[in-house]
CSV table of C-alpha atoms in Angstrom, one decimal:
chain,number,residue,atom,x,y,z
A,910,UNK,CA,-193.0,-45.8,29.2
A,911,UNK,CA,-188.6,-46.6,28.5
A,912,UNK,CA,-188.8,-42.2,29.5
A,913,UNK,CA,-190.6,-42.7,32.9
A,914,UNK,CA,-188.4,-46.2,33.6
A,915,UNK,CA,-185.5,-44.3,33.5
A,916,UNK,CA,-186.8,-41.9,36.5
A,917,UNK,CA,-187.0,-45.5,38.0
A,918,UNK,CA,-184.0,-46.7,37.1
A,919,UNK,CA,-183.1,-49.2,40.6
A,920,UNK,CA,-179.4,-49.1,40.1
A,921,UNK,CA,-179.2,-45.0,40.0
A,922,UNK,CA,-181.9,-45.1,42.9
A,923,UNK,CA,-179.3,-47.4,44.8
A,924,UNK,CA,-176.4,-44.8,43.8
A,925,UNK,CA,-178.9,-41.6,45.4
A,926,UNK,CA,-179.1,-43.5,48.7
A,927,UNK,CA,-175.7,-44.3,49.2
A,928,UNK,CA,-175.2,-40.9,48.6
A,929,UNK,CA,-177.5,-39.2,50.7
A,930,UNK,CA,-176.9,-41.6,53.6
A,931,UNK,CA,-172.9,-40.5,53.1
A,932,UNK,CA,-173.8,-36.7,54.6
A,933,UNK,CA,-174.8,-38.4,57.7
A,934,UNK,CA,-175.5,-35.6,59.5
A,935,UNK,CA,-177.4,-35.1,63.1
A,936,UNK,CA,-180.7,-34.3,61.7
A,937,UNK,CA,-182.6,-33.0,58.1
A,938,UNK,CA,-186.4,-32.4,57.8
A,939,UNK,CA,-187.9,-31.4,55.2
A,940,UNK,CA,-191.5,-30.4,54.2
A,941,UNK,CA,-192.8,-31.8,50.4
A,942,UNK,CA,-195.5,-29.0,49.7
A,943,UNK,CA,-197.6,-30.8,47.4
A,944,UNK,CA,-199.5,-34.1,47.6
A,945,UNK,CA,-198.4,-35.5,44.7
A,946,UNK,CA,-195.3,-35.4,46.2
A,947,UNK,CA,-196.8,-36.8,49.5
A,948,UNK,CA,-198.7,-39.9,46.9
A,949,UNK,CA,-195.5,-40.7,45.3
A,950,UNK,CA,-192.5,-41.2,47.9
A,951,UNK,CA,-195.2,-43.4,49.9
A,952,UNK,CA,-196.2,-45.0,46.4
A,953,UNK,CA,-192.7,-45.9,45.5
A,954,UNK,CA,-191.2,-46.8,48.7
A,955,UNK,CA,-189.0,-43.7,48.8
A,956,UNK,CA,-189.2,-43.2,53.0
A,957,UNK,CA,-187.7,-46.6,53.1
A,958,UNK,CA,-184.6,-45.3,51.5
A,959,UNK,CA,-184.3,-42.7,54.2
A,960,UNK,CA,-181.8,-42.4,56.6
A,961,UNK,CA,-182.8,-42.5,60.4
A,962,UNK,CA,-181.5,-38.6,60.8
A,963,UNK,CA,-183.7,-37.7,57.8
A,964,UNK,CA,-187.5,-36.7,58.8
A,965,UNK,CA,-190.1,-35.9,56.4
A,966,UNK,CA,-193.3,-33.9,56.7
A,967,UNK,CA,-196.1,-33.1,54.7
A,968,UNK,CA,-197.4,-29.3,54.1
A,969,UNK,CA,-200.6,-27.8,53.1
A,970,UNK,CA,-199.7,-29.0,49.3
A,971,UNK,CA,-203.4,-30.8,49.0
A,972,UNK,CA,-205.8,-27.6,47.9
A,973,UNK,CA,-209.2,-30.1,49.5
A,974,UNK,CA,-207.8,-30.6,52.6
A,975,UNK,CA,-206.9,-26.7,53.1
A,976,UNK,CA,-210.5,-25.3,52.2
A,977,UNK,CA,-211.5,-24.5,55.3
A,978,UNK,CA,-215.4,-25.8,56.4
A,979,UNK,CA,-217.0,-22.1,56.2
A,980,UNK,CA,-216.6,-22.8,51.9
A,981,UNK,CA,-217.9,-26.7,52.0
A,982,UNK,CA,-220.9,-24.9,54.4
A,983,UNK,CA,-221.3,-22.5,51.6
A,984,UNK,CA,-221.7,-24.8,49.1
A,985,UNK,CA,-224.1,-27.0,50.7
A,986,UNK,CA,-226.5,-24.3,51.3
A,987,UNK,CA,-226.4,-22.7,48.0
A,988,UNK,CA,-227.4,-26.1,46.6
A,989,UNK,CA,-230.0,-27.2,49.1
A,990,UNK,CA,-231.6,-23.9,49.3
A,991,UNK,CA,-230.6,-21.9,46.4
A,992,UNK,CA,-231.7,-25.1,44.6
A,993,UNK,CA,-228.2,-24.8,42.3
A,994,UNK,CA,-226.8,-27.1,40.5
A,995,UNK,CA,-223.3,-27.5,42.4
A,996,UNK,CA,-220.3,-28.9,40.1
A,997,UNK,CA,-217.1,-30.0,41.8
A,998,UNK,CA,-214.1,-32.2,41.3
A,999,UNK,CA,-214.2,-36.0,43.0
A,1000,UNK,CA,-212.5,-35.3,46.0
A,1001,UNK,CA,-214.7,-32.9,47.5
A,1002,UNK,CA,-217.9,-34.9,48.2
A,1003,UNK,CA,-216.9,-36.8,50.9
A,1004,UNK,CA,-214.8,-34.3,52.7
A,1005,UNK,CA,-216.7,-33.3,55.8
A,1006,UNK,CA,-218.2,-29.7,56.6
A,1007,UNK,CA,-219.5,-28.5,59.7
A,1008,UNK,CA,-222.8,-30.1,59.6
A,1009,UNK,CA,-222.2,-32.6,56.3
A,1010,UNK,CA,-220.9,-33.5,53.5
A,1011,UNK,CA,-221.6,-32.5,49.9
A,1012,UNK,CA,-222.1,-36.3,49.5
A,1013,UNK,CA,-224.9,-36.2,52.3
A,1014,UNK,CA,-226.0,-32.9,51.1
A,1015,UNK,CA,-226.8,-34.8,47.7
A,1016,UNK,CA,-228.5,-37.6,49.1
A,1017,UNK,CA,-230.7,-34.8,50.9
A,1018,UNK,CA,-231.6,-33.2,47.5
A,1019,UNK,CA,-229.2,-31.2,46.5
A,1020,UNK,CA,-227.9,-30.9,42.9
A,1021,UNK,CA,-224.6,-31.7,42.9
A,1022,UNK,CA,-222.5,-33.2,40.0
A,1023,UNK,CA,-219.0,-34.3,39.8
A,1024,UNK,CA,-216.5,-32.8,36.9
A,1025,UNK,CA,-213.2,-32.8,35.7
A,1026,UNK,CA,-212.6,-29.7,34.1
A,1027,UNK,CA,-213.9,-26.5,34.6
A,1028,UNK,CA,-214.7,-26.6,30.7
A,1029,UNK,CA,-217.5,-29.4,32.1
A,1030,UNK,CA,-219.2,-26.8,34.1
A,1031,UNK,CA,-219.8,-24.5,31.2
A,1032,UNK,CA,-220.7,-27.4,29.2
A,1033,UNK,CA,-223.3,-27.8,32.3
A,1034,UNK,CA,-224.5,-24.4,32.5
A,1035,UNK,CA,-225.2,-24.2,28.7
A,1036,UNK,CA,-227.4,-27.7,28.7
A,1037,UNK,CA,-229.4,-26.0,31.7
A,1038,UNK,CA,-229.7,-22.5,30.9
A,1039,UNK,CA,-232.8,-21.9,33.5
A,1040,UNK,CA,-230.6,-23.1,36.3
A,1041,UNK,CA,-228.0,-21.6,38.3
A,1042,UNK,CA,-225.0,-23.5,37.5
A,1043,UNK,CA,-222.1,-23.0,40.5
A,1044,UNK,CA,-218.4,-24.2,40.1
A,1045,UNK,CA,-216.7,-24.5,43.6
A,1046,UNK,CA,-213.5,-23.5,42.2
A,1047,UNK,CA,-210.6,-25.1,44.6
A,1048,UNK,CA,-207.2,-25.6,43.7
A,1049,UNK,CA,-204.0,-23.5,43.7
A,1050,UNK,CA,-201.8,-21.6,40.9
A,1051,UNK,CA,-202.4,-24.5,38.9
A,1052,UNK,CA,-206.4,-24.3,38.6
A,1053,UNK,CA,-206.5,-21.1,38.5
A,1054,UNK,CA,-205.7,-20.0,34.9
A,1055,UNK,CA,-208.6,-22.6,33.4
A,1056,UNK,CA,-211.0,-20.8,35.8
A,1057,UNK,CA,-210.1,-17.4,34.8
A,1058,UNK,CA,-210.4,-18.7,31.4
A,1059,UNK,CA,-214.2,-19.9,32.3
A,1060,UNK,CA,-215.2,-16.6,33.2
A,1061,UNK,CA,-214.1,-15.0,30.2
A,1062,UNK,CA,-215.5,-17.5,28.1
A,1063,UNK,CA,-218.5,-17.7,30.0
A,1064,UNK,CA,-218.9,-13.4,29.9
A,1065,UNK,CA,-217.8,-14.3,25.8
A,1066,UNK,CA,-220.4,-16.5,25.2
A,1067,UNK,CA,-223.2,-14.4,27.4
A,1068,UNK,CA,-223.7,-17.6,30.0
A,1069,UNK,CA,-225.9,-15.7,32.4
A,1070,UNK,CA,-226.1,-18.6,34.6
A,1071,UNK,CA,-222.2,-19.7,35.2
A,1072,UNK,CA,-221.2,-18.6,38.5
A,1073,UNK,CA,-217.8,-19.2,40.5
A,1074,UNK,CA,-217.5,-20.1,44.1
A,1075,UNK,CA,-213.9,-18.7,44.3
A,1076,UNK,CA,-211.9,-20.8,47.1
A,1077,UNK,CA,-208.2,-20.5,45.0
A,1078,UNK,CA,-205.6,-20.4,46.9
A,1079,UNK,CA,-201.6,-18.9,46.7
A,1080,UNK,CA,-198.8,-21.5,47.9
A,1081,UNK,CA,-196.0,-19.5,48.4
A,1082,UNK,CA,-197.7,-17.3,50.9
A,1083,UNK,CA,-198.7,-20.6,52.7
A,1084,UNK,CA,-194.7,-21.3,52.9
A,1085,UNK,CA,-194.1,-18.4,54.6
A,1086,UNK,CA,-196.5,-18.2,57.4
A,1087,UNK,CA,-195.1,-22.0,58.2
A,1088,UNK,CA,-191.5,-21.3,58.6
A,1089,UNK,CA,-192.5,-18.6,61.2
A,1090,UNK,CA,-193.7,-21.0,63.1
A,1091,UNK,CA,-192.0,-23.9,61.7
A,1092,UNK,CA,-188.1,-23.0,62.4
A,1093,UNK,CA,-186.7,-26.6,62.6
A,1094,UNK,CA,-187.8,-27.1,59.0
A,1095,UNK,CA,-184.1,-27.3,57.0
A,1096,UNK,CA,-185.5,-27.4,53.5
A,1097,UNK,CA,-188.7,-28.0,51.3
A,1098,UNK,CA,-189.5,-30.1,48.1
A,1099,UNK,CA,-191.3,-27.3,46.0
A,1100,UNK,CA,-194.3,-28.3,44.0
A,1101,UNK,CA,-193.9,-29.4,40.2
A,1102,UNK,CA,-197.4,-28.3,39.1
A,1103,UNK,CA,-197.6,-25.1,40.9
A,1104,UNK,CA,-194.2,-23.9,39.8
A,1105,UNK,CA,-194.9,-24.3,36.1
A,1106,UNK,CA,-197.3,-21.4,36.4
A,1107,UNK,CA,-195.5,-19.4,39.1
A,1108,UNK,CA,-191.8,-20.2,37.9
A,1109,UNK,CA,-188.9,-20.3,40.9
A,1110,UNK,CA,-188.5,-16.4,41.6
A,1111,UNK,CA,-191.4,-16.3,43.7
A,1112,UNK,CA,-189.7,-18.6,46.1
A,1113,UNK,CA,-186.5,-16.9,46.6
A,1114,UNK,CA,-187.6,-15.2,50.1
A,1115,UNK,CA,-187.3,-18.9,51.5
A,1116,UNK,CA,-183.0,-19.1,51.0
A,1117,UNK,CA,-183.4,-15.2,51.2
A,1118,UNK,CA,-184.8,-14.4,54.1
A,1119,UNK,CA,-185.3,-17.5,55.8
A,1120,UNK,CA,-182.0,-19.2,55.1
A,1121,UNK,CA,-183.8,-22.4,54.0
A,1122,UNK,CA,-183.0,-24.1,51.1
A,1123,UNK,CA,-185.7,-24.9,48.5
A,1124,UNK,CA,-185.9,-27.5,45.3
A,1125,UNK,CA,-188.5,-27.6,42.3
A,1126,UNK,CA,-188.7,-31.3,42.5
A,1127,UNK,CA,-190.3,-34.0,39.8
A,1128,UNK,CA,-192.8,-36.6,40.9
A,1129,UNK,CA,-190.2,-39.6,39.8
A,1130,UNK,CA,-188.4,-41.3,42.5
A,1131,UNK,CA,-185.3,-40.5,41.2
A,1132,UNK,CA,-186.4,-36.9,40.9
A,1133,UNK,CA,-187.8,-36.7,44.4
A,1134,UNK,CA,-184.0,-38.7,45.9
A,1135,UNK,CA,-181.9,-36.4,43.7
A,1136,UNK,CA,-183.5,-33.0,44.9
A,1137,UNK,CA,-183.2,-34.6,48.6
A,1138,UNK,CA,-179.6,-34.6,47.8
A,1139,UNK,CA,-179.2,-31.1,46.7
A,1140,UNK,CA,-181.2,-30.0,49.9
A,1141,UNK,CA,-178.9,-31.9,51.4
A,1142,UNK,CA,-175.5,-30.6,50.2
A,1143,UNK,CA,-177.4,-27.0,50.9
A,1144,UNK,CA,-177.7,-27.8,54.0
A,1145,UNK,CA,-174.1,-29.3,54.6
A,1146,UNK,CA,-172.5,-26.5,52.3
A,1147,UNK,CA,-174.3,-23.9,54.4
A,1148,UNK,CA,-175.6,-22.2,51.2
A,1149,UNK,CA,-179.5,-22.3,51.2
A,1150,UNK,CA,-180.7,-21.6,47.2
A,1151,UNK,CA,-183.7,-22.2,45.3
A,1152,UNK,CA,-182.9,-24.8,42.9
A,1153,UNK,CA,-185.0,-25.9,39.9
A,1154,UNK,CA,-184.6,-29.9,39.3
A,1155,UNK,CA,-187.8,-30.1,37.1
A,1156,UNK,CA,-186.1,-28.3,34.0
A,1157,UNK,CA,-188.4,-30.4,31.9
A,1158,UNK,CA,-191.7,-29.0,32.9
A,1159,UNK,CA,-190.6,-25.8,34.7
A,1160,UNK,CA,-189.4,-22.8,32.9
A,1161,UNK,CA,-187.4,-19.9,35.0
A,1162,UNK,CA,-190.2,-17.8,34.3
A,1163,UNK,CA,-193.0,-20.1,34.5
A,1164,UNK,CA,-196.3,-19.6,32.4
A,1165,UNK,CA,-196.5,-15.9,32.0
A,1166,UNK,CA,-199.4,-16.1,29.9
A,1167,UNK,CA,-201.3,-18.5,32.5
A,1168,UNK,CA,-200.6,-15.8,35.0
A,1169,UNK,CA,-201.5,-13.0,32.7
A,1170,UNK,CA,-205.5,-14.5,32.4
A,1171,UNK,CA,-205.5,-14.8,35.8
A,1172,UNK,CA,-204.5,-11.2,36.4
A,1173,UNK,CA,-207.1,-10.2,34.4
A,1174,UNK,CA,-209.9,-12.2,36.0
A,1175,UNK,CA,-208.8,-12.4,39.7
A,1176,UNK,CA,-207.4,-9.9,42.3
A,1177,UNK,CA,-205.2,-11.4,45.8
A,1178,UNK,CA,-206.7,-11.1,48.8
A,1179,UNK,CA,-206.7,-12.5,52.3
A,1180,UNK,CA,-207.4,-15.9,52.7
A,1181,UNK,CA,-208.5,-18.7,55.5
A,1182,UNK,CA,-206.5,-22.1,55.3
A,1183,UNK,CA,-207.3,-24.9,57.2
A,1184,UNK,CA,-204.7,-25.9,59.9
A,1185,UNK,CA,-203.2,-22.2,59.1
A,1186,UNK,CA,-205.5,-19.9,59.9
A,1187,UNK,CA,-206.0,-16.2,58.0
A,1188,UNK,CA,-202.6,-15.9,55.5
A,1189,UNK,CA,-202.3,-12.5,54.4
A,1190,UNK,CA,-202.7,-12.0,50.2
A,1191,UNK,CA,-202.8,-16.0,49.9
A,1192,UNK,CA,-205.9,-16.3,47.9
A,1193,UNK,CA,-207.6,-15.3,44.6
A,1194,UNK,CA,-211.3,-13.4,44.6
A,1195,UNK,CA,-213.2,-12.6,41.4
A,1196,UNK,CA,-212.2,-8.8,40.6
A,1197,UNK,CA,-215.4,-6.5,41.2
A,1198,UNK,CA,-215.9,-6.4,37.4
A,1199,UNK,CA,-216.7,-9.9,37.2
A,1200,UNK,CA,-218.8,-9.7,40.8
A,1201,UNK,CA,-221.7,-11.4,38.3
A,1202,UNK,CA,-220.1,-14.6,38.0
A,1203,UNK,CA,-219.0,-14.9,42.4
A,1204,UNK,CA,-221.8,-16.7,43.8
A,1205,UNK,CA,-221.6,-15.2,47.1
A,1206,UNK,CA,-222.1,-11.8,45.6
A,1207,UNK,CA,-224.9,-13.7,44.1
A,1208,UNK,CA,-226.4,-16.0,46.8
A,1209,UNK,CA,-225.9,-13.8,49.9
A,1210,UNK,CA,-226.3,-16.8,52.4
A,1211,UNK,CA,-226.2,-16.2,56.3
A,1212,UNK,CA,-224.8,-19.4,57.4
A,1213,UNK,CA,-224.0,-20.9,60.9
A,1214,UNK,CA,-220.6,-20.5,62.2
A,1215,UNK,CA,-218.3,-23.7,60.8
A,1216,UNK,CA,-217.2,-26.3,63.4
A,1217,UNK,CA,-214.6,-28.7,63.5
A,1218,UNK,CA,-215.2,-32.7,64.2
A,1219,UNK,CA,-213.9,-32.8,67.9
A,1220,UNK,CA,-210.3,-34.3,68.4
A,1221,UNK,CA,-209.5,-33.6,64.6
A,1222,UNK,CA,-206.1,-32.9,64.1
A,1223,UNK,CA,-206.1,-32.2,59.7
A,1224,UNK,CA,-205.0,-28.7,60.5
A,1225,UNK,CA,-201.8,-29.7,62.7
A,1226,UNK,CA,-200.9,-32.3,60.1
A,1227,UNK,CA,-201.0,-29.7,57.1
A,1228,UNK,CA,-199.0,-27.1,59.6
A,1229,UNK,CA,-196.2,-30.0,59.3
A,1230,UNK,CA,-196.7,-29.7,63.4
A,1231,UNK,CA,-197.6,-33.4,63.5
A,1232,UNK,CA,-197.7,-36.6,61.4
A,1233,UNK,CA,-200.9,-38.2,60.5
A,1234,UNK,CA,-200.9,-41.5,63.2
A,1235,UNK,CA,-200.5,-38.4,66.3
A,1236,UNK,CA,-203.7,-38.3,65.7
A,1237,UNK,CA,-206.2,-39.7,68.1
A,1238,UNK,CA,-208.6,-40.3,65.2
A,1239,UNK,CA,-206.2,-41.9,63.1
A,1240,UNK,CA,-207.6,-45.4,61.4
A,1241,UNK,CA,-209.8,-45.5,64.6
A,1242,UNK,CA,-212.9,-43.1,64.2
A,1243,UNK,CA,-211.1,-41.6,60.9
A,1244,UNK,CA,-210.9,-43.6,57.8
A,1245,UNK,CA,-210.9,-43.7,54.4
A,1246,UNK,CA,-214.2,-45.2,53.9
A,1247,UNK,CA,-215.5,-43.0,57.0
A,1248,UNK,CA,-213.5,-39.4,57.2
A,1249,UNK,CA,-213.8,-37.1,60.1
A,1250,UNK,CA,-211.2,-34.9,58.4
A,1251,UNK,CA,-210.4,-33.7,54.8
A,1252,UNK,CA,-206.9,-35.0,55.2
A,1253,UNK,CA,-207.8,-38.5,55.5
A,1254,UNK,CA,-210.4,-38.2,51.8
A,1255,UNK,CA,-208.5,-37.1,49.3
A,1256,UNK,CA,-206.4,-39.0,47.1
A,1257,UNK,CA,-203.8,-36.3,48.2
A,1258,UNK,CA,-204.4,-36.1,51.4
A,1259,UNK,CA,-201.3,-36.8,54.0
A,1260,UNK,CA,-203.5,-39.1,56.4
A,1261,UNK,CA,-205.1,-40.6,53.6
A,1262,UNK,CA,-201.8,-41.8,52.3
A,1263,UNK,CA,-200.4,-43.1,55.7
A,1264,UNK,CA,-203.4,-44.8,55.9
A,1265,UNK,CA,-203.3,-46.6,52.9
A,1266,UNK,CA,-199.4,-46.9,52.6
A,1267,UNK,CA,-198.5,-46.9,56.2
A,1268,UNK,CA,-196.7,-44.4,58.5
């Protein structure tokens, strides 16, 4: 507890703002990429310390609110007419597909049973060995090497009935397609969790190419106010970088042995996003030697053409093209305790968060 109070210390918060506010320059937004990020400066007050020139935006960092519907459609037909038994984290039984959600889709019959590690799936799949036994596997680089790991244990093991719904996703890719279209962005807070599997190198096209300066960022307010400051003083030095504040959890290299097992398991493809559109090599498919375990290769479903809840705005939000209240929805049709869009259900969600916190 005395190690996270001093990432809260209030007089060395006091001394950050003082000297953020003293670059006082025209304008700085930046983009957090992660919704941990997002949680904590609303959690902690952090956007009250801001100056008025400073203007923050959240990014696709929130892997349920990016799965586009086509994957939550997916999943409710495999497990009302496949009969499966569907395993999932929290999160994603209330967020809305085309036609319903997996919540609705449970009360209609379907099989579906929350988890909180992949490890619980097989656990699932081995108590219920005459049942198909799917694991909608969201999540970024940080997910990714515990499914990998399932597979292999599952092909180890001889778990005929395990089965991945693969819907991983690549952040750094995601980065990319936003500052095309994103050009007044001046700098991003880098995800924590993602970057202790995929180190800082694979961000260096942002300063590189882009001229945008980038910071591996903590979760601790001071963390989060002191890698504000070092975007900052890129920006005002004019010398964009890639800078790793999180030395405690991130390595230069990352996890190479987490990204080794997913290697072996997974092959990049082309991937749909939510708010984003198709991202070229931004998500991770089952390799064609483990075809056994991908559901759809599986459970060939034909399913209906996935639609959006009219006057939904999740995608813009995620794009960092609009805040959550521009929203016509927003904490009118659109709430917590009723969602028309994944942003506003997760515990990582952007409109979520305003909603709870306030914009």
């Amino acid at each position: 507890m005395k190690y996270l109070l001093d990432f809260r210390d209030k007089s060395k918060v006091k001394a950050l703002k003082e000297a953020i506010e003293k670059f006082s320059l025209p304008s700085f937004v930046f983009m957090e990429v992660c919704g941990t990020h997002t949680w904590s400066i609303f959690h902690h007050g952090l956007r009250s310390l801001f100056p008025h020139w400073m203007k923050h935006l959240s990014g696709p960092g929130c892997p349920v609110c990016v799965t586009p519907n086509d994957v939550i459609d997916y999943a409710i037909e495999l497990t009302l007419k496949e009969k499966v038994i569907l395993v999932t984290f929290g999160d994603m039984l209330k967020v809305p597909g085309s036609y319903m959600s997996l919540r609705e889709a449970k009360a209609k019959g379907g099989k579906i049973r929350v988890i909180y590690s992949v490890e619980d799936a097989l656990k699932i799949a081995k108590n219920f060995p005459d049942q198909p036994v799917v694991f909608l596997g969201i999540g970024f680089e940080t997910t990714a090497p515990s499914i990998a790991w399932a597979v292999l244990k599952a092909r180890e093991e001889r778990i005929k009935n395990f089965y991945i719904l693969p819907a991983n996703k690549l952040i750094p890719p995601a980065i990319r397609e936003i500052l095309k279209s994103n050009p007044n962005l001046d700098g991003f807070l880098l995800p924590g969790h993602v970057s202790t599997i995929i180190g800082r190198t694979p961000y260096l096209f942002i300063s590189e190419e882009f001229h945008k300066g980038g910071v591996i960022s903590g979760f601790e307010p001071l963390d989060i106010l002191f890698s504000l400051y070092l975007l900052l003083k890129m920006k005002k030095d004019a010398s964009p970088s890639i800078v790793n504040q999180y030395k405690r959890s991130v390595k230069e290299e990352g996890n190479p042995k987490a990204r080794m097992i997913m290697k072996k398991v997974f092959r990049v493809v082309d991937s749909k996003w939510r708010g984003l559109g198709m991202i070229p090599a931004s998500g991770l498919d089952l390799k064609d030697e483990f075809r056994e375990f991908n559901a759809y290769h599986v459970f060939p479903l034909n399913i209906p053409p996935p639609q959006e809840y009219p006057g939904c705005r999740c995608g813009e939000v995620l794009a960092g093209k609009i805040v959550p209240p521009e929203c016509p929805l927003f904490g009118k049709a659109c709430t917590p305790e009723n969602p028309k869009g994944p942003c506003m259900v997760s515990v990582e969600g952007a409109c979520g968060i305003y909603y709870r916190y306030g914009g």
